[in-house]
CSV table of C-alpha atoms in Angstrom, one decimal:
chain,number,residue,atom,x,y,z
I,209,MET,CA,-71.5,-41.3,-57.4
I,210,LYS,CA,-71.9,-38.5,-55.0
I,211,LYS,CA,-68.9,-37.5,-52.8
I,212,TYR,CA,-70.7,-35.1,-50.0
I,213,PHE,CA,-74.3,-35.7,-50.5
I,214,GLY,CA,-76.1,-38.8,-48.8
I,215,THR,CA,-79.7,-39.7,-48.7
I,216,ASP,CA,-80.7,-36.9,-46.9
I,217,GLY,CA,-78.3,-34.0,-47.3
I,218,ILE,CA,-74.6,-33.6,-46.2
I,219,ARG,CA,-73.5,-34.9,-42.8
I,220,GLY,CA,-70.6,-35.3,-40.8
I,221,ILE,CA,-68.7,-34.2,-37.6
I,222,PRO,CA,-68.0,-30.4,-37.6
I,223,ASN,CA,-64.3,-29.4,-37.9
I,224,LYS,CA,-63.4,-32.9,-38.6
I,225,ASN,CA,-65.1,-34.6,-41.6
I,226,LEU,CA,-67.6,-31.7,-42.1
I,227,THR,CA,-65.2,-28.5,-42.4
I,228,LYS,CA,-65.7,-25.0,-42.9
I,229,GLU,CA,-64.2,-25.4,-46.3
I,230,ILE,CA,-66.6,-28.1,-47.5
I,231,VAL,CA,-69.7,-26.1,-46.2
I,232,SER,CA,-68.8,-22.7,-47.7
I,233,ASN,CA,-67.8,-24.1,-51.2
I,234,ILE,CA,-71.0,-26.0,-51.1
I,235,ALA,CA,-72.9,-22.7,-50.5
I,236,ARG,CA,-70.8,-21.0,-53.2
I,237,SER,CA,-71.6,-23.7,-55.7
I,238,VAL,CA,-75.4,-23.5,-54.8
I,239,GLU,CA,-75.1,-19.8,-55.7
I,240,ASP,CA,-73.6,-20.7,-59.1
I,241,ILE,CA,-76.2,-23.6,-59.8
I,242,LEU,CA,-79.3,-22.6,-58.4
I,243,LYS,CA,-79.0,-19.0,-58.3
I,244,PRO,CA,-81.1,-18.0,-55.0
I,245,THR,CA,-81.6,-14.3,-53.9
I,246,SER,CA,-83.2,-15.0,-50.8
I,247,VAL,CA,-82.5,-17.9,-48.6
I,248,ALA,CA,-84.4,-19.2,-45.3
I,249,VAL,CA,-82.5,-21.1,-42.8
I,250,ILE,CA,-83.8,-23.3,-39.8
I,251,LEU,CA,-81.6,-25.2,-37.1
I,252,ASP,CA,-82.0,-27.8,-34.7
I,253,THR,CA,-80.6,-27.5,-31.0
I,254,ARG,CA,-77.1,-28.6,-31.7
I,255,SER,CA,-74.3,-26.2,-30.3
I,256,SER,CA,-72.6,-26.4,-33.7
I,257,SER,CA,-75.5,-25.0,-35.7
I,258,LEU,CA,-74.7,-21.2,-35.6
I,259,GLU,CA,-71.3,-22.1,-36.5
I,260,ILE,CA,-72.2,-23.9,-39.5
I,261,LEU,CA,-74.5,-20.9,-40.5
I,262,ASP,CA,-71.5,-18.6,-40.2
I,263,TRP,CA,-69.7,-21.1,-42.8
I,264,ILE,CA,-72.7,-21.0,-45.3
I,265,CYS,CA,-72.8,-17.2,-45.3
I,266,GLU,CA,-69.1,-17.0,-46.0
I,267,GLY,CA,-69.7,-18.9,-49.1
I,268,PHE,CA,-72.6,-16.7,-50.5
I,269,SER,CA,-71.9,-13.3,-52.0
I,270,GLU,CA,-73.2,-10.3,-50.5
I,271,ASN,CA,-76.2,-10.2,-53.1
I,272,ILE,CA,-78.0,-13.0,-51.0
I,273,GLU,CA,-80.3,-12.4,-48.4
I,274,VAL,CA,-80.2,-14.9,-45.6
I,275,ILE,CA,-82.7,-15.1,-42.7
I,276,ASN,CA,-82.3,-17.4,-39.9
I,277,TYR,CA,-85.6,-18.3,-38.4
I,278,GLY,CA,-84.0,-20.2,-35.5
I,279,VAL,CA,-84.8,-23.6,-34.1
I,280,LEU,CA,-87.8,-25.1,-35.8
I,281,PRO,CA,-89.0,-28.6,-37.1
I,282,SER,CA,-87.6,-29.3,-40.7
I,283,GLY,CA,-91.1,-29.6,-41.9
I,284,SER,CA,-91.7,-26.1,-41.3
I,285,MET,CA,-89.4,-25.1,-44.2
I,286,PRO,CA,-92.1,-25.4,-47.1
I,287,VAL,CA,-94.4,-23.2,-45.0
I,288,LEU,CA,-91.6,-20.5,-44.5
I,289,LEU,CA,-90.7,-20.7,-48.1
I,290,LYS,CA,-94.4,-20.3,-49.3
I,291,ASN,CA,-95.3,-17.5,-46.9
I,292,PHE,CA,-92.1,-15.3,-47.0
I,293,GLY,CA,-91.4,-15.8,-50.7
I,294,HIS,CA,-87.7,-17.3,-50.3
I,295,ASN,CA,-86.4,-19.4,-53.2
I,296,LEU,CA,-83.9,-21.5,-51.3
I,297,GLY,CA,-84.2,-23.3,-47.8
I,298,ILE,CA,-81.3,-24.7,-45.7
I,299,ILE,CA,-82.1,-26.9,-42.7
I,300,ILE,CA,-79.0,-27.0,-40.5
I,301,SER,CA,-79.3,-30.6,-38.7
I,302,ALA,CA,-78.0,-34.1,-38.6
I,303,SER,CA,-81.7,-35.4,-38.0
I,304,HIS,CA,-81.4,-38.5,-35.7
I,305,ASN,CA,-77.8,-38.7,-35.6
I,306,PRO,CA,-75.7,-38.3,-32.4
I,307,ASN,CA,-75.1,-34.6,-31.0
I,308,GLU,CA,-71.6,-34.7,-32.3
I,309,TYR,CA,-72.8,-34.7,-36.0
I,310,ASN,CA,-74.5,-31.9,-38.0
I,311,GLY,CA,-75.3,-31.3,-41.6
I,312,ILE,CA,-77.1,-29.2,-44.3
I,313,LYS,CA,-80.2,-30.0,-46.2
I,314,LEU,CA,-81.1,-28.0,-49.1
I,315,ILE,CA,-84.8,-27.4,-50.0
I,316,ASN,CA,-85.8,-26.0,-53.3
I,317,GLU,CA,-88.3,-23.1,-53.7
I,318,ASN,CA,-91.2,-25.7,-53.9
I,319,GLY,CA,-90.3,-27.0,-50.5
I,320,SER,CA,-88.9,-30.3,-51.8
I,321,LYS,CA,-85.4,-31.9,-51.3
I,322,LEU,CA,-82.8,-31.5,-54.3
I,323,GLN,CA,-82.8,-34.4,-56.8
I,324,ASP,CA,-79.8,-36.4,-57.2
I,325,ASP,CA,-78.7,-34.8,-60.5
I,326,ILE,CA,-78.8,-31.4,-58.8
I,327,GLU,CA,-76.7,-32.7,-55.9
I,328,LEU,CA,-74.2,-34.1,-58.3
I,329,GLU,CA,-74.1,-30.9,-60.4
I,330,ILE,CA,-73.4,-28.9,-57.2
I,331,GLU,CA,-70.6,-31.2,-56.2
I,332,SER,CA,-68.9,-31.1,-59.6
I,333,ASN,CA,-69.0,-27.4,-59.8
I,334,ILE,CA,-67.1,-27.0,-56.6
I,335,GLU,CA,-63.7,-27.5,-58.4
I,336,ASN,CA,-64.5,-24.3,-60.6
I,337,ILE,CA,-65.2,-22.0,-57.7
I,338,SER,CA,-63.7,-19.5,-55.6
I,339,LEU,CA,-65.2,-17.9,-52.4
I,340,PRO,CA,-66.7,-14.3,-52.8
I,341,LEU,CA,-64.5,-11.6,-51.7
I,342,THR,CA,-67.4,-10.1,-49.8
I,343,HIS,CA,-69.9,-12.4,-48.2
I,344,THR,CA,-73.3,-11.9,-46.8
I,345,ASN,CA,-74.6,-12.3,-43.1
I,346,PHE,CA,-77.8,-13.3,-41.8
I,347,LYS,CA,-80.5,-11.6,-40.0
I,348,GLU,CA,-82.8,-13.3,-37.6
I,349,SER,CA,-86.6,-13.4,-37.5
I,350,GLN,CA,-89.3,-15.0,-35.0
I,351,GLU,CA,-92.0,-14.7,-37.7
I,352,GLY,CA,-91.2,-18.4,-38.9
I,353,TYR,CA,-92.5,-19.7,-35.7
I,354,LYS,CA,-95.8,-17.7,-36.0
I,355,VAL,CA,-96.7,-18.9,-39.3
I,356,TYR,CA,-95.7,-22.7,-38.9
I,357,TYR,CA,-97.5,-22.8,-35.5
I,358,GLU,CA,-100.8,-21.3,-37.1
I,359,PHE,CA,-100.4,-23.8,-40.1
I,360,LEU,CA,-100.5,-26.9,-37.7
I,361,ASN,CA,-103.1,-25.4,-35.3
I,362,GLU,CA,-105.6,-25.1,-38.2
I,363,LEU,CA,-105.3,-28.7,-38.9
I,364,ILE,CA,-106.5,-29.5,-35.5
I,365,ASP,CA,-110.2,-29.7,-36.4
I,366,PHE,CA,-111.1,-32.6,-33.9
I,367,ASP,CA,-111.2,-33.1,-30.2
I,368,LEU,CA,-107.9,-33.7,-28.6
I,369,THR,CA,-109.2,-33.9,-25.0
I,370,ASN,CA,-109.8,-37.7,-25.4
I,371,PHE,CA,-106.1,-38.2,-25.7
I,372,ASP,CA,-103.6,-38.9,-22.9
I,373,LEU,CA,-100.0,-38.6,-24.5
I,374,ILE,CA,-96.5,-38.6,-23.4
I,375,ILE,CA,-94.3,-36.6,-26.0
I,376,ASP,CA,-90.7,-37.2,-26.4
I,377,SER,CA,-89.2,-34.3,-28.5
I,378,ALA,CA,-85.5,-35.7,-28.3
I,379,ASN,CA,-84.4,-32.6,-26.9
I,380,GLY,CA,-84.8,-31.2,-30.7
I,381,SER,CA,-86.6,-29.1,-32.8
I,382,ALA,CA,-90.1,-29.9,-31.8
I,383,TYR,CA,-89.8,-29.2,-28.1
I,384,LYS,CA,-91.4,-25.8,-28.1
I,385,THR,CA,-93.8,-26.1,-30.9
I,386,ILE,CA,-95.6,-29.5,-30.0
I,387,ASP,CA,-95.7,-28.3,-26.5
I,388,GLU,CA,-97.7,-25.2,-27.1
I,389,LEU,CA,-99.9,-26.7,-29.7
I,390,LEU,CA,-101.1,-29.3,-27.3
I,391,LYS,CA,-101.7,-27.0,-24.6
I,392,ILE,CA,-103.9,-24.5,-26.6
I,393,ASN,CA,-106.0,-27.5,-27.7
I,394,ASN,CA,-106.5,-28.8,-24.1
I,395,CYS,CA,-104.9,-32.0,-24.7
I,396,LYS,CA,-103.7,-34.1,-21.6
I,397,PHE,CA,-100.0,-34.6,-22.1
I,398,LYS,CA,-96.7,-34.5,-20.5
I,399,MET,CA,-93.2,-33.6,-22.2
I,400,ILE,CA,-90.0,-35.6,-21.7
I,401,ALA,CA,-86.5,-35.0,-23.4
I,402,ASN,CA,-87.8,-31.2,-23.9
I,403,GLU,CA,-84.7,-29.3,-22.2
I,404,PRO,CA,-82.2,-28.9,-25.0
I,405,ASN,CA,-78.9,-27.6,-24.0
I,406,GLY,CA,-77.0,-28.0,-27.1
I,407,GLU,CA,-75.4,-31.3,-26.5
I,408,ASN,CA,-78.1,-33.7,-25.4
I,409,ILE,CA,-80.3,-33.9,-29.0
I,410,ASN,CA,-81.2,-37.5,-29.5
I,411,LEU,CA,-79.5,-38.6,-26.4
I,412,ASP,CA,-81.3,-41.9,-25.2
I,413,SER,CA,-84.3,-40.4,-26.4
I,414,GLY,CA,-86.4,-39.8,-29.4
I,415,ALA,CA,-87.8,-41.9,-32.2
I,416,THR,CA,-84.6,-43.9,-32.4
I,417,HIS,CA,-84.3,-44.5,-28.5
I,418,THR,CA,-87.8,-45.3,-27.3
I,419,ASN,CA,-87.1,-47.1,-24.3
I,420,ASN,CA,-87.2,-44.3,-21.8
I,421,LEU,CA,-90.5,-43.2,-23.4
I,422,ILE,CA,-91.9,-46.6,-22.9
I,423,SER,CA,-90.7,-47.0,-19.3
I,424,LYS,CA,-92.7,-43.5,-18.7
I,425,LEU,CA,-96.1,-44.6,-20.1
I,426,LYS,CA,-98.8,-45.6,-17.9
I,427,SER,CA,-102.1,-47.6,-18.6
I,428,GLY,CA,-104.2,-45.9,-21.4
I,429,GLN,CA,-101.5,-43.5,-22.5
I,430,ILE,CA,-99.8,-43.6,-25.8
I,431,GLY,CA,-96.5,-42.1,-26.7
I,432,ALA,CA,-95.1,-40.0,-29.6
I,433,ALA,CA,-91.3,-39.7,-30.2
I,434,PHE,CA,-89.7,-37.4,-32.6
I,435,ASP,CA,-86.2,-37.1,-33.6
I,436,GLY,CA,-83.7,-34.2,-33.7
I,437,ASP,CA,-85.2,-32.2,-36.5
I,438,ALA,CA,-88.8,-33.8,-36.1
I,439,ASP,CA,-89.1,-35.0,-39.5
I,440,ARG,CA,-90.0,-38.4,-38.5
I,441,LEU,CA,-92.3,-39.9,-35.6
I,442,ILE,CA,-92.5,-43.2,-33.9
I,443,MET,CA,-95.7,-43.8,-31.8
I,444,ILE,CA,-96.2,-46.3,-28.7
I,445,ASP,CA,-99.5,-48.2,-28.3
I,446,GLU,CA,-101.4,-48.4,-25.1
I,447,ASN,CA,-99.6,-51.7,-24.3
I,448,GLY,CA,-96.0,-50.0,-24.8
I,449,LYS,CA,-95.4,-51.4,-28.2
I,450,ASN,CA,-93.6,-49.4,-30.9
I,451,CYS,CA,-95.9,-48.3,-33.9
I,452,ASN,CA,-93.4,-47.5,-36.7
I,453,GLY,CA,-94.2,-45.8,-39.9
I,454,ASP,CA,-95.7,-49.0,-41.6
I,455,VAL,CA,-98.4,-48.9,-38.8
I,456,LEU,CA,-98.8,-45.1,-38.9
I,457,ILE,CA,-98.7,-44.9,-42.9
I,458,LEU,CA,-101.5,-47.5,-42.9
I,459,LEU,CA,-103.5,-45.7,-40.3
I,460,ILE,CA,-103.5,-42.4,-42.1
I,461,ALA,CA,-103.9,-44.0,-45.6
I,462,LYS,CA,-107.2,-45.7,-44.2
I,463,TYR,CA,-108.3,-42.4,-42.9
I,464,LEU,CA,-107.7,-40.7,-46.1
I,465,SER,CA,-109.4,-43.2,-48.1
I,466,SER,CA,-112.5,-43.2,-45.7
I,467,THR,CA,-112.6,-39.3,-46.3
I,468,ASN,CA,-112.2,-39.6,-50.1
I,469,GLN,CA,-108.6,-38.2,-50.0
I,470,LEU,CA,-106.4,-41.1,-51.0
I,471,ASN,CA,-105.6,-40.2,-54.7
I,472,ASN,CA,-105.9,-43.2,-57.0
I,473,ASP,CA,-105.6,-45.4,-53.8
I,474,VAL,CA,-101.9,-45.1,-54.0
I,475,VAL,CA,-99.5,-45.5,-51.0
I,476,VAL,CA,-95.6,-45.2,-51.4
I,477,SER,CA,-93.4,-46.9,-49.2
I,478,THR,CA,-89.6,-48.3,-49.2
I,479,VAL,CA,-87.9,-51.5,-49.3
I,480,MET,CA,-87.7,-51.5,-45.6
I,481,SER,CA,-91.5,-52.0,-45.1
I,482,ASN,CA,-92.7,-55.1,-43.2
I,483,PHE,CA,-94.3,-57.9,-45.2
I,484,GLY,CA,-97.4,-57.6,-42.9
I,485,PHE,CA,-97.5,-54.0,-44.3
I,486,LYS,CA,-97.6,-55.2,-47.9
I,487,ASN,CA,-100.2,-57.8,-46.9
I,488,ALA,CA,-102.4,-54.8,-45.2
I,489,MET,CA,-101.8,-52.9,-48.5
I,490,GLU,CA,-103.4,-55.6,-50.5
I,491,LYS,CA,-106.2,-56.4,-48.0
I,492,ASN,CA,-107.2,-52.7,-48.3
I,493,ASN,CA,-106.9,-52.8,-52.0
I,494,PHE,CA,-104.4,-50.1,-52.0
I,495,LYS,CA,-101.6,-49.9,-54.7
I,496,ASN,CA,-98.2,-50.0,-52.9
I,497,VAL,CA,-95.4,-48.6,-54.8
I,498,GLU,CA,-92.1,-49.3,-53.4
I,499,THR,CA,-88.8,-47.2,-53.6
I,500,ALA,CA,-85.4,-47.2,-52.5
I,501,VAL,CA,-84.7,-46.0,-48.7
I,502,GLY,CA,-84.6,-42.3,-48.3
I,503,ASP,CA,-87.9,-40.0,-48.0
I,504,LYS,CA,-86.5,-38.0,-51.1
I,505,TYR,CA,-87.2,-41.0,-53.1
I,506,VAL,CA,-90.6,-41.6,-51.6
I,507,ALA,CA,-91.2,-38.0,-52.4
I,508,GLU,CA,-90.1,-38.4,-56.2
I,509,ALA,CA,-92.4,-41.5,-56.4
I,510,MET,CA,-95.3,-39.9,-54.7
I,511,LEU,CA,-95.1,-37.1,-57.3
I,512,GLU,CA,-94.8,-39.5,-60.2
I,513,ASN,CA,-98.0,-41.2,-59.0
I,514,ASN,CA,-100.0,-38.5,-57.8
I,515,ALA,CA,-100.0,-40.1,-54.2
I,516,SER,CA,-101.5,-38.7,-51.2
I,517,ILE,CA,-99.3,-40.4,-48.6
I,518,GLY,CA,-96.0,-42.3,-48.5
I,519,GLY,CA,-93.2,-42.9,-46.0
I,520,GLU,CA,-90.6,-44.9,-44.3
I,521,GLN,CA,-90.8,-47.4,-41.7
I,522,SER,CA,-88.4,-45.2,-39.7
I,523,GLY,CA,-91.2,-42.7,-39.2
I,524,HIS,CA,-90.7,-40.3,-42.2
I,525,ILE,CA,-94.1,-39.8,-43.5
I,526,ILE,CA,-95.3,-37.4,-46.3
I,527,ILE,CA,-98.8,-36.3,-46.5
I,528,SER,CA,-98.7,-34.3,-49.9
I,529,ASP,CA,-101.7,-32.3,-49.7
I,530,LYS,CA,-100.3,-30.4,-46.9
I,531,LEU,CA,-96.4,-30.7,-47.3
I,532,PRO,CA,-94.0,-32.0,-49.8
I,533,VAL,CA,-91.7,-33.3,-47.2
I,534,GLY,CA,-91.9,-35.3,-43.7
I,535,ASP,CA,-92.9,-33.6,-40.7
I,536,GLY,CA,-93.5,-35.6,-37.6
I,537,LEU,CA,-95.8,-32.9,-36.1
I,538,LEU,CA,-98.1,-33.2,-39.1
I,539,THR,CA,-97.9,-36.9,-38.9
I,540,LEU,CA,-98.9,-36.8,-35.2
I,541,ILE,CA,-101.9,-34.7,-35.8
I,542,TYR,CA,-103.1,-36.9,-38.8
I,543,SER,CA,-102.5,-40.0,-36.7
I,544,LEU,CA,-104.5,-38.7,-33.7
I,545,LYS,CA,-107.2,-37.3,-36.4
I,546,ALA,CA,-107.6,-40.8,-37.8
I,547,LEU,CA,-108.1,-42.6,-34.4
I,548,SER,CA,-110.5,-40.1,-33.7
I,549,PHE,CA,-112.3,-40.5,-36.8
I,550,PHE,CA,-112.5,-44.2,-36.5
I,551,LYS,CA,-113.2,-44.1,-32.7
I,552,THR,CA,-110.5,-46.5,-31.9
I,553,THR,CA,-107.2,-46.9,-29.8
I,554,LEU,CA,-103.8,-47.1,-31.5
I,555,LEU,CA,-103.6,-50.6,-29.9
I,556,GLN,CA,-107.0,-51.8,-31.3
I,557,PHE,CA,-106.3,-50.3,-34.7
I,558,ARG,CA,-103.0,-52.3,-34.9
I,559,GLU,CA,-104.3,-55.5,-33.7
I,560,GLU,CA,-107.2,-55.5,-36.1
I,561,ASN,CA,-105.4,-54.1,-39.2
I,562,ILE,CA,-101.8,-55.2,-39.6
I,563,GLU,CA,-100.0,-58.5,-38.5
I,564,GLU,CA,-96.3,-57.6,-38.7
I,565,TYR,CA,-93.5,-60.2,-39.2
I,566,PRO,CA,-90.7,-60.3,-36.8
I,567,GLN,CA,-87.8,-57.9,-38.0
I,568,LYS,CA,-84.4,-57.3,-36.6
I,569,LEU,CA,-82.1,-54.6,-37.8
I,570,VAL,CA,-78.4,-54.5,-36.9
I,571,ASN,CA,-76.2,-51.5,-37.5
I,572,ILE,CA,-72.4,-52.3,-38.1
I,573,LYS,CA,-70.2,-49.5,-37.2
I,574,LEU,CA,-67.5,-49.0,-40.0
I,575,ASN,CA,-64.4,-46.8,-40.6
I,576,LYS,CA,-64.7,-47.5,-44.3
I,577,MET,CA,-67.8,-48.3,-45.9
I,578,PRO,CA,-67.8,-51.1,-48.4
I,579,ASP,CA,-67.9,-50.2,-52.2
I,580,THR,CA,-70.1,-51.9,-54.8
I,581,GLU,CA,-67.9,-54.9,-55.3
I,582,GLN,CA,-68.0,-55.6,-51.7
I,583,LEU,CA,-71.5,-55.1,-51.3
I,584,ALA,CA,-72.0,-57.7,-54.2
I,585,GLU,CA,-69.8,-60.1,-52.3
I,586,LEU,CA,-71.8,-59.7,-49.2
I,587,GLU,CA,-74.9,-60.3,-51.2
I,588,SER,CA,-73.6,-63.6,-52.3
I,589,ILE,CA,-72.7,-64.6,-48.7
I,590,ALA,CA,-76.2,-63.7,-47.6
I,591,LYS,CA,-77.8,-65.4,-50.4
I,592,MET,CA,-75.8,-68.7,-49.7
I,593,LEU,CA,-76.8,-68.6,-45.8
I,594,PHE,CA,-80.3,-67.9,-47.1
I,595,GLU,CA,-80.6,-71.0,-49.0
I,596,LEU,CA,-78.8,-73.1,-46.5
I,597,GLU,CA,-80.9,-72.1,-43.7
I,598,GLU,CA,-84.1,-72.0,-46.1
I,599,LEU,CA,-85.2,-68.9,-44.2
I,600,ASP,CA,-89.0,-68.1,-44.6
I,601,GLY,CA,-88.5,-64.4,-45.1
I,602,ARG,CA,-86.0,-61.8,-46.5
I,603,TYR,CA,-82.8,-59.8,-45.7
I,604,LEU,CA,-81.5,-56.6,-46.6
I,605,ILE,CA,-78.0,-55.3,-46.8
I,606,ARG,CA,-77.2,-51.6,-47.3
I,607,ASN,CA,-75.0,-48.8,-46.5
I,608,SER,CA,-76.5,-45.9,-44.4
I,609,GLY,CA,-77.0,-42.7,-46.3
I,610,THR,CA,-76.3,-40.7,-43.4
I,611,GLU,CA,-73.8,-42.5,-40.8
I,612,PRO,CA,-70.9,-44.6,-41.3
I,613,LEU,CA,-72.9,-47.6,-40.7
I,614,LEU,CA,-73.7,-50.9,-42.6
I,615,ARG,CA,-77.4,-51.8,-42.1
I,616,VAL,CA,-78.7,-55.5,-41.9
I,617,LEU,CA,-82.2,-56.1,-41.8
I,618,VAL,CA,-83.7,-59.6,-41.3
I,619,GLU,CA,-87.3,-60.4,-41.5
I,620,ALA,CA,-89.1,-63.9,-41.1
I,621,SER,CA,-92.3,-65.6,-40.0
I,622,ASP,CA,-90.9,-66.2,-36.3
I,623,ASN,CA,-88.6,-64.8,-33.8
I,624,ASP,CA,-86.2,-67.8,-33.6
I,625,SER,CA,-85.7,-67.7,-37.4
I,626,VAL,CA,-84.8,-63.9,-37.3
I,627,GLU,CA,-82.4,-64.4,-34.3
I,628,LYS,CA,-80.5,-67.3,-35.7
I,629,PHE,CA,-80.3,-65.9,-39.6
I,630,SER,CA,-79.3,-62.2,-38.3
I,631,ASN,CA,-76.5,-63.5,-35.9
I,632,ASN,CA,-75.2,-66.0,-38.5
I,633,LEU,CA,-75.1,-63.3,-41.3
I,634,VAL,CA,-73.8,-60.5,-39.1
I,635,ASN,CA,-71.0,-62.7,-38.0
I,636,LYS,CA,-70.1,-63.5,-41.6
I,637,ILE,CA,-70.3,-59.9,-42.6
I,638,LYS,CA,-67.9,-58.9,-39.9
I,639,ASN,CA,-65.7,-61.7,-40.7
I,640,PHE,CA,-65.6,-60.7,-44.6
I,641,LEU,CA,-65.0,-57.0,-43.7
I,642,GLN,CA,-62.6,-57.9,-40.9
I,643,THR,CA,-64.4,-55.8,-38.3
């Protein structure tokens, strides 16, 4: 079992449970195990990001070159690695987590996140290392922004002038890139949550807090919300309703299928996907491969099945012919490209192609996460309630891989059943855990 790495890198609160010692030792162990010679670094807009970069450099020996490309969406990392010949990428970010958190994601030279066995090896090696007597220092470069911007701009081969958008950048990594991309392509748009100050990333904004964006939408407009490092996208249709990853994966998959780009008719998703999504997969004769939660597991399944697209309901979507990781900006481009191709609106596409079951996700904040035995007991409690209430649906209980939260998902054929079962289950879980 991993001690530091979660489902998406290492996260915590700097100088509390994410310390200089942990970060520097991880960097030193990475040098031992992966033997990088040149490292690309990008950041999100948190004020703690540069301090963490200093900690990383203190773990690397002076033999390693470290280039800081500054604030960029996490999806830019594979582009930087390919264009500038680095053999390791480090993303300093806590993604959608609140501002007080930060973290690091390690990206291999092929642009993919590390596999679990490599992360375990890095962790176990920490006990055998000492920090270098002379450590490296980072250099800064603005060239990364240019190549990433050009990469995205070349993909906009359709007319953006027909769209009227409101973009919520979560005061995060996407704020500059998306603004300049849409301007140069004459799109009608408005930006909100695009004034990062180091402390306001994801604050009442972004892909996990869309109410502010919804309140700003006018008739005929669609919304697009990124999270802090812009690796996920949630869109809002013309009626002000969230279009999560299930809807966007289906939209892009149908576009790829219609243009003969959907390899093997395979679409990868996770256990969080809605029953309506699974029905839509079957209706379109797509083969749906399901994985555990975490875009790294989606990426691994996509590689195994030679899939063109996969993703999570949360908005992490991978379009493998372009990037091996999720990128919210790339997802937005392909979503708009698909709507343009089908000559439809987001609302119309949704109504005609997917009938989603009501879902409710409750996050229970805990000081100590339940262990394997406790999770098994919670599963037994939930199963008994499921049978007692004869729920026409399903439930899912899991520890978050990025925050100290227990996530409880309930899905059923009607809202009343969802509310009743969810409330009863959450109360039983809290009683069991004595929260």
